[in-house]
CSV table of C-alpha atoms in Angstrom, one decimal:
chain,number,residue,atom,x,y,z
A,1,MET,CA,-17.3,1.4,-1.1
A,2,PRO,CA,-17.1,-1.3,2.0
A,3,PRO,CA,-13.7,-1.4,3.8
A,4,PRO,CA,-11.5,-4.2,2.7
A,5,ALA,CA,-11.7,-6.8,5.6
A,6,ARG,CA,-7.7,-6.7,5.4
A,7,LEU,CA,-5.3,-4.3,5.0
A,8,VAL,CA,-1.8,-5.4,2.8
A,9,VAL,CA,1.2,-4.2,5.0
A,10,GLY,CA,3.8,-5.6,2.7
A,11,ARG,CA,4.7,-7.7,-0.7
A,12,VAL,CA,7.2,-10.4,-0.9
A,13,LEU,CA,10.0,-9.5,-3.3
A,14,ARG,CA,12.0,-12.5,-3.8
A,15,PRO,CA,14.3,-14.9,-1.5
A,16,HIS,CA,17.4,-13.7,0.2
A,17,GLY,CA,20.2,-16.3,0.6
A,18,VAL,CA,19.6,-20.0,1.5
A,19,ARG,CA,17.9,-19.8,4.8
A,20,GLY,CA,14.5,-18.5,4.0
A,21,GLU,CA,15.0,-15.2,4.4
A,22,LEU,CA,12.4,-13.0,2.5
A,23,ALA,CA,13.2,-9.8,1.2
A,24,VAL,CA,9.6,-7.4,1.7
A,25,ASP,CA,8.4,-4.0,0.5
A,26,VAL,CA,7.6,-2.8,3.5
A,27,LEU,CA,4.2,-0.8,2.9
A,28,SER,CA,3.3,0.0,6.5
A,29,ASP,CA,4.2,2.8,8.4
A,30,ALA,CA,3.8,1.0,11.8
A,31,PRO,CA,7.3,-0.1,12.9
A,32,ASP,CA,6.2,-3.3,14.9
A,33,ARG,CA,4.2,-4.6,11.9
A,34,PHE,CA,7.0,-7.3,11.2
A,35,ALA,CA,8.2,-7.4,14.9
A,36,PRO,CA,9.2,-11.3,15.6
A,37,GLY,CA,5.9,-12.9,16.8
A,38,ALA,CA,3.5,-10.6,14.2
A,39,GLU,CA,1.1,-13.2,12.7
A,40,LEU,CA,0.4,-12.1,8.9
A,41,GLY,CA,-1.5,-13.4,6.0
A,42,ALA,CA,0.6,-14.5,2.6
A,43,GLY,CA,-1.1,-14.1,-0.6
A,44,ASP,CA,-3.7,-12.0,-2.1
A,45,PRO,CA,-6.5,-10.8,0.5
A,46,ASP,CA,-8.7,-10.2,-2.8
A,47,GLY,CA,-8.0,-13.3,-3.8
A,48,ASP,CA,-9.9,-16.5,-4.1
A,49,ARG,CA,-7.4,-19.1,-2.5
A,50,PRO,CA,-7.3,-18.7,1.2
A,51,LEU,CA,-4.3,-16.9,2.6
A,52,ARG,CA,-1.8,-18.7,4.5
A,53,PRO,CA,-1.3,-17.6,8.3
A,54,VAL,CA,2.1,-16.9,8.8
A,55,THR,CA,4.2,-15.8,12.0
A,56,VAL,CA,7.3,-13.8,11.9
A,57,THR,CA,10.2,-15.1,13.4
A,58,ALA,CA,13.0,-12.4,12.8
A,59,ALA,CA,13.0,-9.4,11.1
A,60,ARG,CA,16.4,-6.8,10.0
A,61,LEU,CA,17.4,-4.4,7.8
A,62,HIS,CA,20.3,-4.9,4.9
A,63,LEU,CA,21.2,-2.5,2.6
A,64,GLY,CA,17.8,-0.7,2.9
A,65,ARG,CA,15.6,-3.3,2.3
A,66,LEU,CA,13.4,-5.4,5.2
A,67,LEU,CA,14.7,-8.7,5.4
A,68,VAL,CA,12.2,-11.0,7.4
A,69,ARG,CA,11.9,-14.5,8.4
A,70,LEU,CA,8.7,-16.6,8.9
A,71,GLU,CA,7.8,-19.7,10.7
A,72,GLY,CA,8.3,-23.0,8.4
A,73,VAL,CA,10.3,-21.2,5.9
A,74,GLU,CA,13.4,-22.6,6.2
A,75,ASP,CA,15.0,-22.8,3.0
A,76,ARG,CA,15.6,-21.1,-0.2
A,77,ASP,CA,12.8,-23.2,-2.3
A,78,ALA,CA,10.0,-22.4,0.7
A,79,ALA,CA,11.3,-18.8,0.6
A,80,ALA,CA,10.4,-18.9,-3.3
A,81,GLU,CA,7.3,-20.4,-3.4
A,82,LEU,CA,6.3,-16.6,-1.5
A,83,ARG,CA,7.3,-14.9,-4.0
A,84,GLY,CA,4.9,-11.9,-5.2
A,85,ALA,CA,2.8,-12.7,-2.1
A,86,LEU,CA,1.2,-9.8,-0.5
A,87,LEU,CA,1.4,-9.6,3.1
A,88,SER,CA,-1.6,-8.3,5.3
A,89,ILE,CA,-3.2,-7.9,8.8
A,90,PRO,CA,-7.4,-8.1,9.3
A,91,MET,CA,-8.7,-4.2,9.0
A,92,GLU,CA,-9.5,-4.5,12.8
A,93,ALA,CA,-5.6,-4.9,13.5
A,94,ALA,CA,-4.8,-1.5,11.9
A,95,ARG,CA,-3.5,1.4,14.0
A,96,PRO,CA,-6.7,4.3,14.1
A,97,LEU,CA,-5.8,7.3,11.8
A,98,ALA,CA,-5.0,10.8,12.6
A,99,ALA,CA,-7.6,13.2,11.2
A,100,ASP,CA,-5.4,14.0,8.3
A,101,GLU,CA,-4.7,10.2,7.5
A,102,PHE,CA,-6.8,8.4,5.0
A,103,TRP,CA,-6.9,4.4,3.7
A,104,PRO,CA,-6.3,4.0,0.0
A,105,HIS,CA,-9.8,2.2,-0.1
A,106,GLN,CA,-11.5,5.6,1.3
A,107,LEU,CA,-9.7,7.5,-1.7
A,108,VAL,CA,-10.3,5.4,-4.5
A,109,GLY,CA,-13.4,6.5,-6.6
A,110,LEU,CA,-13.3,9.7,-5.1
A,111,ASP,CA,-13.9,12.9,-7.7
A,112,VAL,CA,-10.6,14.9,-8.4
A,113,VAL,CA,-11.8,18.5,-8.5
A,114,ASP,CA,-9.1,21.8,-9.0
A,115,ARG,CA,-9.3,24.4,-7.0
A,116,GLU,CA,-11.8,26.5,-9.3
A,117,GLY,CA,-14.4,23.8,-8.9
A,118,ARG,CA,-14.1,21.9,-12.2
A,119,ARG,CA,-14.0,18.1,-12.0
A,120,ARG,CA,-10.8,16.9,-13.6
A,121,GLY,CA,-11.3,13.1,-13.3
A,122,ARG,CA,-11.5,10.4,-10.6
A,123,VAL,CA,-9.0,8.7,-8.4
A,124,ALA,CA,-8.7,4.8,-10.1
A,125,ASP,CA,-5.8,4.3,-7.3
A,126,VAL,CA,-3.4,5.1,-5.0
A,127,VAL,CA,0.3,4.3,-5.6
A,128,PRO,CA,2.5,3.5,-2.3
A,129,GLY,CA,5.7,6.2,-3.4
A,130,THR,CA,9.1,6.2,-1.2
A,131,ALA,CA,8.7,9.7,-0.3
A,132,HIS,CA,4.7,9.6,-0.8
A,133,ASP,CA,1.9,7.9,-2.0
A,134,LEU,CA,1.0,9.2,-5.7
A,135,LEU,CA,-2.9,9.5,-6.7
A,136,ALA,CA,-3.5,8.2,-10.1
A,137,VAL,CA,-6.1,9.8,-11.0
A,138,ALA,CA,-8.4,8.4,-14.3
A,139,LEU,CA,-9.0,11.6,-16.5
A,140,PRO,CA,-12.1,11.9,-18.9
A,141,SER,CA,-10.2,11.3,-21.6
A,142,GLY,CA,-9.0,7.5,-20.3
A,143,GLU,CA,-5.8,9.0,-19.4
A,144,ARG,CA,-4.1,8.4,-16.2
A,145,ARG,CA,-1.8,10.9,-14.4
A,146,LEU,CA,-0.1,10.6,-11.2
A,147,VAL,CA,-0.9,13.9,-8.6
A,148,PRO,CA,1.7,14.0,-5.3
A,149,ALA,CA,-0.7,13.3,-2.4
A,150,VAL,CA,1.1,16.1,-0.8
A,151,ALA,CA,-0.4,18.8,1.4
A,152,ALA,CA,0.7,21.9,-0.8
A,153,LEU,CA,-0.9,20.1,-3.9
A,154,VAL,CA,-4.0,18.1,-2.2
A,155,THR,CA,-6.8,18.2,0.1
A,156,VAL,CA,-9.3,15.1,0.7
A,157,GLU,CA,-12.7,16.5,1.5
A,158,LEU,CA,-14.2,12.7,2.0
A,159,ALA,CA,-17.4,13.7,3.4
A,160,ALA,CA,-18.2,15.3,0.1
A,161,GLY,CA,-16.7,12.6,-1.9
A,162,ARG,CA,-14.1,14.8,-3.5
A,163,VAL,CA,-10.2,15.3,-3.6
A,164,LEU,CA,-9.4,19.0,-4.4
A,165,VAL,CA,-6.1,19.5,-6.1
A,166,ASP,CA,-4.4,22.2,-7.4
A,167,ALA,CA,-4.6,22.8,-11.1
A,168,VAL,CA,-0.4,23.0,-11.4
A,169,PRO,CA,0.1,23.1,-15.1
A,170,GLY,CA,1.0,20.3,-16.5
A,171,LEU,CA,-0.3,18.1,-13.6
A,172,LEU,CA,-3.6,17.4,-15.0
A,173,ASP,CA,-3.8,18.3,-18.8
C-alpha cells in the first residue's frame, strides 16, 4: 500500500467558548505539532474537497484537552464550521520513526498470525487509544476483534507482511 500524502495529527471535536477556540483530539506524539505558527490542513485528507489551510495562533491545555486557536477563526460560528474536521500535515513533515515504530498505514492489510504460525486474520484498522493503539483485526468469520498494540502481545514483521500475536485465550477466538 503506498503511503498517504498526508498524516492526520488531530481531530476537531467542538467549539470551546465564544472566541473561536477549538477542542482538539490530538493524534500526534510530536509536542510542537500544535505550536503557534504550525501550518495544518483542515478537512478530510482523503476526501474529494480541497483541504482548508489553517495556521495555529495559540494552543493551551484545559482540563486535559488541547484548546487551539486558528488564524481567521474568530468566533463560535466559525469554529463550529470546523467541527469534526481532521487536521493533517504533509507526510514529508512527519518525524522520522524509530526501528520499533510504524505508521498506521503500514500495518493495515498485514496478516495476523499467532506464535504457532496459524493465520488468524488481517489488520483492518489501527484505532488510536489513550494508553496505546489497538489493532482492529478482521477474523475469517467476518468478526472484528481489538488487539492491544503492545510489545508484550504483538510483534510487527513488516518485511514478512505480518503481525505476530500471542494467542491469549479470548483475544482472537
